[in-house]
Amino acid sequence: MTATTPADSEPAWGVWATLGEPGLLDPLARASFDWLCLDAQHGRFDDRALREGLDVSTAAGATAWVRVRSNDAGLIGRALDSGARGVIVPLVDTPADAADAVRSAFYPPRGSRSFGPYLGTGAQPTPTEANDSTGVAVMIETAAGLAAASTIAATPGIEGVFVGPVDLALSLGTTVDDLLADESPDSALRRIARAAVEAGVTPGAFAGSPGTAHAFAALGYRFIAATTDSAVLAAGAAGLRAQLT
Ligand code: 3PY
Ligand code: MG
């Protein structure tokens, strides 16, 4: 994801890792997806698995993001200290929440991230290098976040907004299928994508399956988690087993 991802470009397709197994990230990282995300909110990544998973992903040449557990300066700093390219921050409801996430992710003068290069391996980036390469994507996944989508997307320092469709559907009292099927020009998912594009940041979303990923792409989303580590394993295992019958 870059702040300049054009609307007519190919989406950046990602894999969402939830199993908390660093070793699984090596084959995923080599499978030519554009990015990976290690999910420390709902996935099984504890602090150590996150660090090891980031090492494995980076060694395999992947661009690895972390979905942090919450919008917390300590968690955001630690994910970045461990080598994440950027953080995906859940449940961002207001521009003030988005500004908090940015402050946590960048060193002064842009933010208030604390320096302590002890978790990563290899040469550690200087604060200036880190500030130039760190990404923050804020999740819009509530009715409040939807209402504030334009001002959230316009928060200085964010690289993208990222839809959590399941929480968004829960918060709006609907379903993900109905959100995707809403053809009105002012549908929730179109409003969020439009807010991002108008603010010059990338619209992203969790899809979880190729069909849903294409549906998000058709709505203008360009940074899309198209599958998960467990879905990859299940599909691979089923496909290989079928070859034995
Ligand atoms: C959601 O759909 O709410 C998510 O956070 C995806 O993981
Ligand atoms: Mg969610």
PDB file of C-alpha atoms and ligand atoms in Angstrom:
ATOM      1  CA  MET A   1       0.000   0.000   0.000  1.00  0.00           C
ATOM      2  CA  THR A   2       1.243   3.446  -0.735  1.00  0.00           C
ATOM      3  CA  ALA A   3      -0.548   6.709  -0.301  1.00  0.00           C
ATOM      4  CA  THR A   4      -0.418   7.096  -4.060  1.00  0.00           C
ATOM      5  CA  THR A   5      -1.900   3.713  -5.076  1.00  0.00           C
ATOM      6  CA  PRO A   6      -3.956   4.805  -8.098  1.00  0.00           C
ATOM      7  CA  ALA A   7      -7.587   3.757  -8.241  1.00  0.00           C
ATOM      8  CA  ASP A   8      -7.055   2.023 -11.598  1.00  0.00           C
ATOM      9  CA  SER A   9      -4.056  -0.022 -10.409  1.00  0.00           C
ATOM     10  CA  GLU A  10      -4.172  -3.737  -9.551  1.00  0.00           C
ATOM     11  CA  PRO A  11      -5.114  -4.288  -5.921  1.00  0.00           C
ATOM     12  CA  ALA A  12      -2.321  -5.319  -3.564  1.00  0.00           C
ATOM     13  CA  TRP A  13      -3.484  -8.803  -2.539  1.00  0.00           C
ATOM     14  CA  GLY A  14      -2.567  -9.924   0.975  1.00  0.00           C
ATOM     15  CA  VAL A  15      -2.686 -13.005   3.217  1.00  0.00           C
ATOM     16  CA  TRP A  16      -3.961 -12.647   6.767  1.00  0.00           C
ATOM     17  CA  ALA A  17      -2.145 -14.879   9.257  1.00  0.00           C
ATOM     18  CA  THR A  18      -4.026 -15.879  12.386  1.00  0.00           C
ATOM     19  CA  LEU A  19      -2.495 -19.211  13.415  1.00  0.00           C
ATOM     20  CA  GLY A  20       0.422 -17.684  15.301  1.00  0.00           C
ATOM     21  CA  GLU A  21       2.927 -20.066  13.729  1.00  0.00           C
ATOM     22  CA  PRO A  22       6.088 -18.268  12.555  1.00  0.00           C
ATOM     23  CA  GLY A  23       7.163 -21.232  10.394  1.00  0.00           C
ATOM     24  CA  LEU A  24       3.988 -21.045   8.303  1.00  0.00           C
ATOM     25  CA  LEU A  25       4.897 -17.541   7.233  1.00  0.00           C
ATOM     26  CA  ASP A  26       7.850 -18.733   5.174  1.00  0.00           C
ATOM     27  CA  PRO A  27       5.821 -20.555   2.479  1.00  0.00           C
ATOM     28  CA  LEU A  28       3.171 -17.841   2.599  1.00  0.00           C
ATOM     29  CA  ALA A  29       5.805 -15.151   2.147  1.00  0.00           C
ATOM     30  CA  ARG A  30       7.186 -16.962  -0.899  1.00  0.00           C
ATOM     31  CA  ALA A  31       3.793 -17.361  -2.568  1.00  0.00           C
ATOM     32  CA  SER A  32       3.956 -13.969  -4.312  1.00  0.00           C
ATOM     33  CA  PHE A  33       1.207 -12.226  -2.448  1.00  0.00           C
ATOM     34  CA  ASP A  34       1.902  -8.519  -2.190  1.00  0.00           C
ATOM     35  CA  TRP A  35       1.781  -8.398   1.595  1.00  0.00           C
ATOM     36  CA  LEU A  36       1.131 -10.396   4.754  1.00  0.00           C
ATOM     37  CA  CYS A  37      -0.560  -9.372   7.972  1.00  0.00           C
ATOM     38  CA  LEU A  38       0.127 -11.035  11.319  1.00  0.00           C
ATOM     39  CA  ASP A  39      -3.055 -10.658  13.340  1.00  0.00           C
ATOM     40  CA  ALA A  40      -2.255  -9.936  16.990  1.00  0.00           C
ATOM     41  CA  GLN A  41      -5.825  -8.794  17.758  1.00  0.00           C
ATOM     42  CA  HIS A  42      -7.816 -11.947  17.031  1.00  0.00           C
ATOM     43  CA  GLY A  43      -5.054 -14.287  15.865  1.00  0.00           C
ATOM     44  CA  ARG A  44      -2.783 -16.489  17.988  1.00  0.00           C
ATOM     45  CA  PHE A  45       0.304 -14.304  17.799  1.00  0.00           C
ATOM     46  CA  ASP A  46       1.763 -13.567  21.202  1.00  0.00           C
ATOM     47  CA  ASP A  47       4.713 -11.236  21.545  1.00  0.00           C
ATOM     48  CA  ARG A  48       7.325 -13.889  20.782  1.00  0.00           C
ATOM     49  CA  ALA A  49       5.497 -15.466  17.846  1.00  0.00           C
ATOM     50  CA  LEU A  50       4.977 -12.009  16.397  1.00  0.00           C
ATOM     51  CA  ARG A  51       8.676 -11.240  16.567  1.00  0.00           C
ATOM     52  CA  GLU A  52       9.678 -14.596  15.071  1.00  0.00           C
ATOM     53  CA  GLY A  53       6.967 -14.383  12.427  1.00  0.00           C
ATOM     54  CA  LEU A  54       8.189 -10.957  11.349  1.00  0.00           C
ATOM     55  CA  ASP A  55      11.774 -12.249  11.161  1.00  0.00           C
ATOM     56  CA  VAL A  56      10.685 -15.184   8.977  1.00  0.00           C
ATOM     57  CA  SER A  57       8.522 -12.987   6.731  1.00  0.00           C
ATOM     58  CA  THR A  58      11.199 -10.362   6.263  1.00  0.00           C
ATOM     59  CA  ALA A  59      13.899 -12.972   5.571  1.00  0.00           C
ATOM     60  CA  ALA A  60      11.643 -14.413   2.850  1.00  0.00           C
ATOM     61  CA  GLY A  61      11.280 -10.974   1.281  1.00  0.00           C
ATOM     62  CA  ALA A  62       7.675 -10.262   2.269  1.00  0.00           C
ATOM     63  CA  THR A  63       6.122  -6.968   3.269  1.00  0.00           C
ATOM     64  CA  ALA A  64       4.685  -7.769   6.681  1.00  0.00           C
ATOM     65  CA  TRP A  65       2.090  -5.726   8.532  1.00  0.00           C
ATOM     66  CA  VAL A  66       0.774  -6.361  12.028  1.00  0.00           C
ATOM     67  CA  ARG A  67      -2.804  -5.882  13.138  1.00  0.00           C
ATOM     68  CA  VAL A  68      -2.223  -4.744  16.715  1.00  0.00           C
ATOM     69  CA  ARG A  69      -4.492  -5.762  19.559  1.00  0.00           C
ATOM     70  CA  SER A  70      -5.739  -2.240  20.162  1.00  0.00           C
ATOM     71  CA  ASN A  71      -4.919   1.400  19.506  1.00  0.00           C
ATOM     72  CA  ASP A  72      -2.188   1.437  22.148  1.00  0.00           C
ATOM     73  CA  ALA A  73       1.189   3.199  21.945  1.00  0.00           C
ATOM     74  CA  GLY A  74       3.035   0.311  23.628  1.00  0.00           C
ATOM     75  CA  LEU A  75       1.598  -2.331  21.298  1.00  0.00           C
ATOM     76  CA  ILE A  76       2.118  -0.229  18.171  1.00  0.00           C
ATOM     77  CA  GLY A  77       5.722   0.592  19.138  1.00  0.00           C
ATOM     78  CA  ARG A  78       6.481  -3.028  19.919  1.00  0.00           C
ATOM     79  CA  ALA A  79       5.085  -4.324  16.610  1.00  0.00           C
ATOM     80  CA  LEU A  80       7.218  -1.780  14.742  1.00  0.00           C
ATOM     81  CA  ASP A  81      10.277  -2.495  16.930  1.00  0.00           C
ATOM     82  CA  SER A  82       9.839  -6.154  15.945  1.00  0.00           C
ATOM     83  CA  GLY A  83      10.160  -5.281  12.255  1.00  0.00           C
ATOM     84  CA  ALA A  84       6.635  -4.678  10.958  1.00  0.00           C
ATOM     85  CA  ARG A  85       6.432  -2.553   7.815  1.00  0.00           C
ATOM     86  CA  GLY A  86       3.329  -1.000   9.290  1.00  0.00           C
ATOM     87  CA  VAL A  87       0.434  -1.408  11.669  1.00  0.00           C
ATOM     88  CA  ILE A  88      -3.241  -1.969  11.032  1.00  0.00           C
ATOM     89  CA  VAL A  89      -5.084  -0.441  13.978  1.00  0.00           C
ATOM     90  CA  PRO A  90      -8.533  -1.790  14.887  1.00  0.00           C
ATOM     91  CA  LEU A  91     -11.696   0.089  15.884  1.00  0.00           C
ATOM     92  CA  VAL A  92     -10.718   3.609  14.892  1.00  0.00           C
ATOM     93  CA  ASP A  93     -13.903   5.620  15.376  1.00  0.00           C
ATOM     94  CA  THR A  94     -12.764   9.231  15.263  1.00  0.00           C
ATOM     95  CA  PRO A  95     -10.041  11.412  13.750  1.00  0.00           C
ATOM     96  CA  ALA A  96      -8.648  11.734  17.281  1.00  0.00           C
ATOM     97  CA  ASP A  97      -8.256   7.914  17.422  1.00  0.00           C
ATOM     98  CA  ALA A  98      -6.486   8.018  14.036  1.00  0.00           C
ATOM     99  CA  ALA A  99      -4.186  10.823  15.222  1.00  0.00           C
ATOM    100  CA  ASP A 100      -3.350   8.757  18.340  1.00  0.00           C
ATOM    101  CA  ALA A 101      -2.350   5.806  16.127  1.00  0.00           C
ATOM    102  CA  VAL A 102      -0.125   8.047  13.993  1.00  0.00           C
ATOM    103  CA  ARG A 103       1.506   9.578  17.074  1.00  0.00           C
ATOM    104  CA  SER A 104       2.266   6.100  18.421  1.00  0.00           C
ATOM    105  CA  ALA A 105       3.830   4.921  15.149  1.00  0.00           C
ATOM    106  CA  PHE A 106       6.228   7.792  14.401  1.00  0.00           C
ATOM    107  CA  TYR A 107       9.236   9.152  16.233  1.00  0.00           C
ATOM    108  CA  PRO A 108       9.432  12.862  17.090  1.00  0.00           C
ATOM    109  CA  PRO A 109       8.889  15.329  15.582  1.00  0.00           C
ATOM    110  CA  ARG A 110       6.031  13.526  13.782  1.00  0.00           C
ATOM    111  CA  GLY A 111       4.924  11.523  16.797  1.00  0.00           C
ATOM    112  CA  SER A 112       5.947  10.233  20.180  1.00  0.00           C
ATOM    113  CA  ARG A 113       7.204   6.683  19.469  1.00  0.00           C
ATOM    114  CA  SER A 114       9.879   5.641  21.951  1.00  0.00           C
ATOM    115  CA  PHE A 115      13.270   4.451  20.645  1.00  0.00           C
ATOM    116  CA  GLY A 116      14.649   1.056  21.732  1.00  0.00           C
ATOM    117  CA  PRO A 117      16.071  -1.075  18.899  1.00  0.00           C
ATOM    118  CA  TYR A 118      16.373  -4.371  20.824  1.00  0.00           C
ATOM    119  CA  LEU A 119      13.716  -6.597  19.265  1.00  0.00           C
ATOM    120  CA  GLY A 120      14.583  -6.627  15.573  1.00  0.00           C
ATOM    121  CA  THR A 121      17.368  -8.591  13.952  1.00  0.00           C
ATOM    122  CA  GLY A 122      20.099  -7.198  11.695  1.00  0.00           C
ATOM    123  CA  ALA A 123      20.769  -3.511  11.186  1.00  0.00           C
ATOM    124  CA  GLN A 124      18.041  -1.454  12.795  1.00  0.00           C
ATOM    125  CA  PRO A 125      16.606   1.588  11.018  1.00  0.00           C
ATOM    126  CA  THR A 126      17.417   4.995  12.397  1.00  0.00           C
ATOM    127  CA  PRO A 127      14.443   7.039  13.634  1.00  0.00           C
ATOM    128  CA  THR A 128      14.503   9.021  10.382  1.00  0.00           C
ATOM    129  CA  GLU A 129      14.587   5.867   8.244  1.00  0.00           C
ATOM    130  CA  ALA A 130      11.780   4.352  10.311  1.00  0.00           C
ATOM    131  CA  ASN A 131       9.655   7.492   9.978  1.00  0.00           C
ATOM    132  CA  ASP A 132      10.130   7.355   6.208  1.00  0.00           C
ATOM    133  CA  SER A 133       9.067   3.733   5.843  1.00  0.00           C
ATOM    134  CA  THR A 134       6.423   3.077   8.505  1.00  0.00           C
ATOM    135  CA  GLY A 135       2.805   2.731   7.488  1.00  0.00           C
ATOM    136  CA  VAL A 136      -0.372   3.203   9.486  1.00  0.00           C
ATOM    137  CA  ALA A 137      -3.693   1.873   8.279  1.00  0.00           C
ATOM    138  CA  VAL A 138      -6.679   2.587  10.495  1.00  0.00           C
ATOM    139  CA  MET A 139      -9.635   0.244  10.598  1.00  0.00           C
ATOM    140  CA  ILE A 140     -13.101   1.572   9.973  1.00  0.00           C
ATOM    141  CA  GLU A 141     -15.415  -1.059  11.371  1.00  0.00           C
ATOM    142  CA  THR A 142     -18.154   0.668  13.370  1.00  0.00           C
ATOM    143  CA  ALA A 143     -21.094   2.961  12.676  1.00  0.00           C
ATOM    144  CA  ALA A 144     -19.133   5.773  14.358  1.00  0.00           C
ATOM    145  CA  GLY A 145     -16.095   5.123  12.150  1.00  0.00           C
ATOM    146  CA  LEU A 146     -18.305   5.100   9.057  1.00  0.00           C
ATOM    147  CA  ALA A 147     -19.878   8.424  10.040  1.00  0.00           C
ATOM    148  CA  ALA A 148     -16.406   9.943  10.472  1.00  0.00           C
ATOM    149  CA  ALA A 149     -14.809   8.205   7.454  1.00  0.00           C
ATOM    150  CA  SER A 150     -13.882  11.422   5.628  1.00  0.00           C
ATOM    151  CA  THR A 151     -12.189  13.075   8.594  1.00  0.00           C
ATOM    152  CA  ILE A 152     -10.495   9.824   9.632  1.00  0.00           C
ATOM    153  CA  ALA A 153      -9.137   9.352   6.093  1.00  0.00           C
ATOM    154  CA  ALA A 154      -7.866  12.934   6.077  1.00  0.00           C
ATOM    155  CA  THR A 155      -5.802  12.438   9.258  1.00  0.00           C
ATOM    156  CA  PRO A 156      -2.213  13.445   8.462  1.00  0.00           C
ATOM    157  CA  GLY A 157       0.190  10.504   8.536  1.00  0.00           C
ATOM    158  CA  ILE A 158      -2.133   7.636   7.693  1.00  0.00           C
ATOM    159  CA  GLU A 159      -1.425   5.581   4.603  1.00  0.00           C
ATOM    160  CA  GLY A 160      -4.767   3.875   4.324  1.00  0.00           C
ATOM    161  CA  VAL A 161      -8.131   3.073   5.821  1.00  0.00           C
ATOM    162  CA  PHE A 162      -8.968  -0.587   6.222  1.00  0.00           C
ATOM    163  CA  VAL A 163     -12.490  -1.953   6.489  1.00  0.00           C
ATOM    164  CA  GLY A 164     -13.274  -4.693   8.996  1.00  0.00           C
ATOM    165  CA  PRO A 165     -16.479  -5.851   7.311  1.00  0.00           C
ATOM    166  CA  VAL A 166     -17.643  -8.254  10.007  1.00  0.00           C
ATOM    167  CA  ASP A 167     -17.474  -5.721  12.833  1.00  0.00           C
ATOM    168  CA  LEU A 168     -18.888  -3.044  10.542  1.00  0.00           C
ATOM    169  CA  ALA A 169     -21.841  -5.260   9.659  1.00  0.00           C
ATOM    170  CA  LEU A 170     -22.408  -6.089  13.337  1.00  0.00           C
ATOM    171  CA  SER A 171     -22.294  -2.436  14.294  1.00  0.00           C
ATOM    172  CA  LEU A 172     -24.741  -1.482  11.520  1.00  0.00           C
ATOM    173  CA  GLY A 173     -27.075  -4.385  12.293  1.00  0.00           C
ATOM    174  CA  THR A 174     -26.601  -6.000   8.894  1.00  0.00           C
ATOM    175  CA  THR A 175     -24.491  -8.702   7.247  1.00  0.00           C
ATOM    176  CA  VAL A 176     -21.300  -8.617   5.202  1.00  0.00           C
ATOM    177  CA  ASP A 177     -23.198 -10.027   2.210  1.00  0.00           C
ATOM    178  CA  ASP A 178     -25.762  -7.232   2.437  1.00  0.00           C
ATOM    179  CA  LEU A 179     -23.020  -4.606   2.766  1.00  0.00           C
ATOM    180  CA  LEU A 180     -21.389  -5.955  -0.398  1.00  0.00           C
ATOM    181  CA  ALA A 181     -24.705  -6.282  -2.239  1.00  0.00           C
ATOM    182  CA  ASP A 182     -25.793  -2.685  -1.510  1.00  0.00           C
ATOM    183  CA  GLU A 183     -25.754  -1.095  -4.965  1.00  0.00           C
ATOM    184  CA  SER A 184     -26.556   2.428  -3.853  1.00  0.00           C
ATOM    185  CA  PRO A 185     -23.902   4.982  -4.811  1.00  0.00           C
ATOM    186  CA  ASP A 186     -23.890   5.991  -1.164  1.00  0.00           C
ATOM    187  CA  SER A 187     -23.466   2.480   0.272  1.00  0.00           C
ATOM    188  CA  ALA A 188     -21.301   2.170   3.389  1.00  0.00           C
ATOM    189  CA  LEU A 189     -18.465   0.437   1.515  1.00  0.00           C
ATOM    190  CA  ARG A 190     -18.530   2.975  -1.337  1.00  0.00           C
ATOM    191  CA  ARG A 191     -18.537   5.882   1.117  1.00  0.00           C
ATOM    192  CA  ILE A 192     -15.422   4.542   2.861  1.00  0.00           C
ATOM    193  CA  ALA A 193     -13.582   3.868  -0.414  1.00  0.00           C
ATOM    194  CA  ARG A 194     -14.521   7.333  -1.684  1.00  0.00           C
ATOM    195  CA  ALA A 195     -13.401   8.994   1.565  1.00  0.00           C
ATOM    196  CA  ALA A 196      -9.998   7.325   1.213  1.00  0.00           C
ATOM    197  CA  VAL A 197      -9.515   8.234  -2.425  1.00  0.00           C
ATOM    198  CA  GLU A 198     -10.582  11.845  -1.810  1.00  0.00           C
ATOM    199  CA  ALA A 199      -8.059  12.081   1.041  1.00  0.00           C
ATOM    200  CA  GLY A 200      -5.296  10.580  -1.124  1.00  0.00           C
ATOM    201  CA  VAL A 201      -4.901   7.405   0.951  1.00  0.00           C
ATOM    202  CA  THR A 202      -5.433   3.766   0.012  1.00  0.00           C
ATOM    203  CA  PRO A 203      -8.778   2.037   0.660  1.00  0.00           C
ATOM    204  CA  GLY A 204      -8.171  -1.447   2.080  1.00  0.00           C
ATOM    205  CA  ALA A 205     -10.330  -4.248   3.420  1.00  0.00           C
ATOM    206  CA  PHE A 206     -10.329  -7.687   4.963  1.00  0.00           C
ATOM    207  CA  ALA A 207     -12.052 -10.057   2.542  1.00  0.00           C
ATOM    208  CA  GLY A 208     -10.893 -13.535   3.576  1.00  0.00           C
ATOM    209  CA  SER A 209     -11.809 -15.295   0.323  1.00  0.00           C
ATOM    210  CA  PRO A 210     -11.057 -14.626  -3.351  1.00  0.00           C
ATOM    211  CA  GLY A 211     -14.732 -14.040  -4.221  1.00  0.00           C
ATOM    212  CA  THR A 212     -15.138 -11.405  -1.523  1.00  0.00           C
ATOM    213  CA  ALA A 213     -11.739  -9.970  -2.446  1.00  0.00           C
ATOM    214  CA  HIS A 214     -12.917  -9.391  -6.025  1.00  0.00           C
ATOM    215  CA  ALA A 215     -16.125  -7.799  -4.728  1.00  0.00           C
ATOM    216  CA  PHE A 216     -14.064  -5.321  -2.683  1.00  0.00           C
ATOM    217  CA  ALA A 217     -11.790  -4.664  -5.657  1.00  0.00           C
ATOM    218  CA  ALA A 218     -14.841  -3.846  -7.796  1.00  0.00           C
ATOM    219  CA  LEU A 219     -15.828  -1.264  -5.164  1.00  0.00           C
ATOM    220  CA  GLY A 220     -12.446   0.442  -5.492  1.00  0.00           C
ATOM    221  CA  TYR A 221     -10.509  -1.198  -2.652  1.00  0.00           C
ATOM    222  CA  ARG A 222      -6.815  -1.598  -3.432  1.00  0.00           C
ATOM    223  CA  PHE A 223      -5.213  -3.262  -0.367  1.00  0.00           C
ATOM    224  CA  ILE A 224      -7.157  -6.442   0.224  1.00  0.00           C
ATOM    225  CA  ALA A 225      -6.615  -9.406   2.532  1.00  0.00           C
ATOM    226  CA  ALA A 226      -7.757 -12.061   0.083  1.00  0.00           C
ATOM    227  CA  THR A 227      -7.270 -15.162   2.203  1.00  0.00           C
ATOM    228  CA  THR A 228      -5.981 -16.457   5.535  1.00  0.00           C
ATOM    229  CA  ASP A 229      -3.245 -18.853   6.545  1.00  0.00           C
ATOM    230  CA  SER A 230      -5.789 -21.410   7.734  1.00  0.00           C
ATOM    231  CA  ALA A 231      -7.795 -21.160   4.486  1.00  0.00           C
ATOM    232  CA  VAL A 232      -4.595 -21.675   2.469  1.00  0.00           C
ATOM    233  CA  LEU A 233      -3.740 -24.773   4.500  1.00  0.00           C
ATOM    234  CA  ALA A 234      -7.258 -26.182   4.305  1.00  0.00           C
ATOM    235  CA  ALA A 235      -7.486 -25.624   0.528  1.00  0.00           C
ATOM    236  CA  GLY A 236      -4.008 -27.045  -0.052  1.00  0.00           C
ATOM    237  CA  ALA A 237      -4.656 -30.102   2.105  1.00  0.00           C
ATOM    238  CA  ALA A 238      -8.025 -30.780   0.476  1.00  0.00           C
ATOM    239  CA  GLY A 239      -6.553 -30.376  -3.017  1.00  0.00           C
ATOM    240  CA  LEU A 240      -3.647 -32.705  -2.329  1.00  0.00           C
ATOM    241  CA  ARG A 241      -5.874 -35.291  -0.672  1.00  0.00           C
ATOM    242  CA  ALA A 242      -8.170 -35.239  -3.702  1.00  0.00           C
ATOM    243  CA  GLN A 243      -5.207 -36.125  -5.934  1.00  0.00           C
ATOM    244  CA  LEU A 244      -4.852 -39.386  -4.004  1.00  0.00           C
ATOM    245  CA  THR A 245      -8.316 -40.720  -4.771  1.00  0.00           C
TER     246      THR A 245
HETATM  247  C1  3PY B   1     -13.593  -7.542  10.733  1.00  0.00           C
HETATM  248  O1  3PY B   1     -14.144  -8.009   9.718  1.00  0.00           O
HETATM  249  O2  3PY B   1     -14.192  -6.949  11.640  1.00  0.00           O
HETATM  250  C2  3PY B   1     -12.148  -7.690  10.893  1.00  0.00           C
HETATM  251  O3  3PY B   1     -11.587  -7.101  11.782  1.00  0.00           O
HETATM  252  C3  3PY B   1     -11.420  -8.603   9.958  1.00  0.00           C
HETATM  253  O4  3PY B   1     -10.451  -9.326  10.610  1.00  0.00           O
HETATM  254 MG    MG B   2     -12.844  -6.358  13.277  1.00  0.00          MG
END
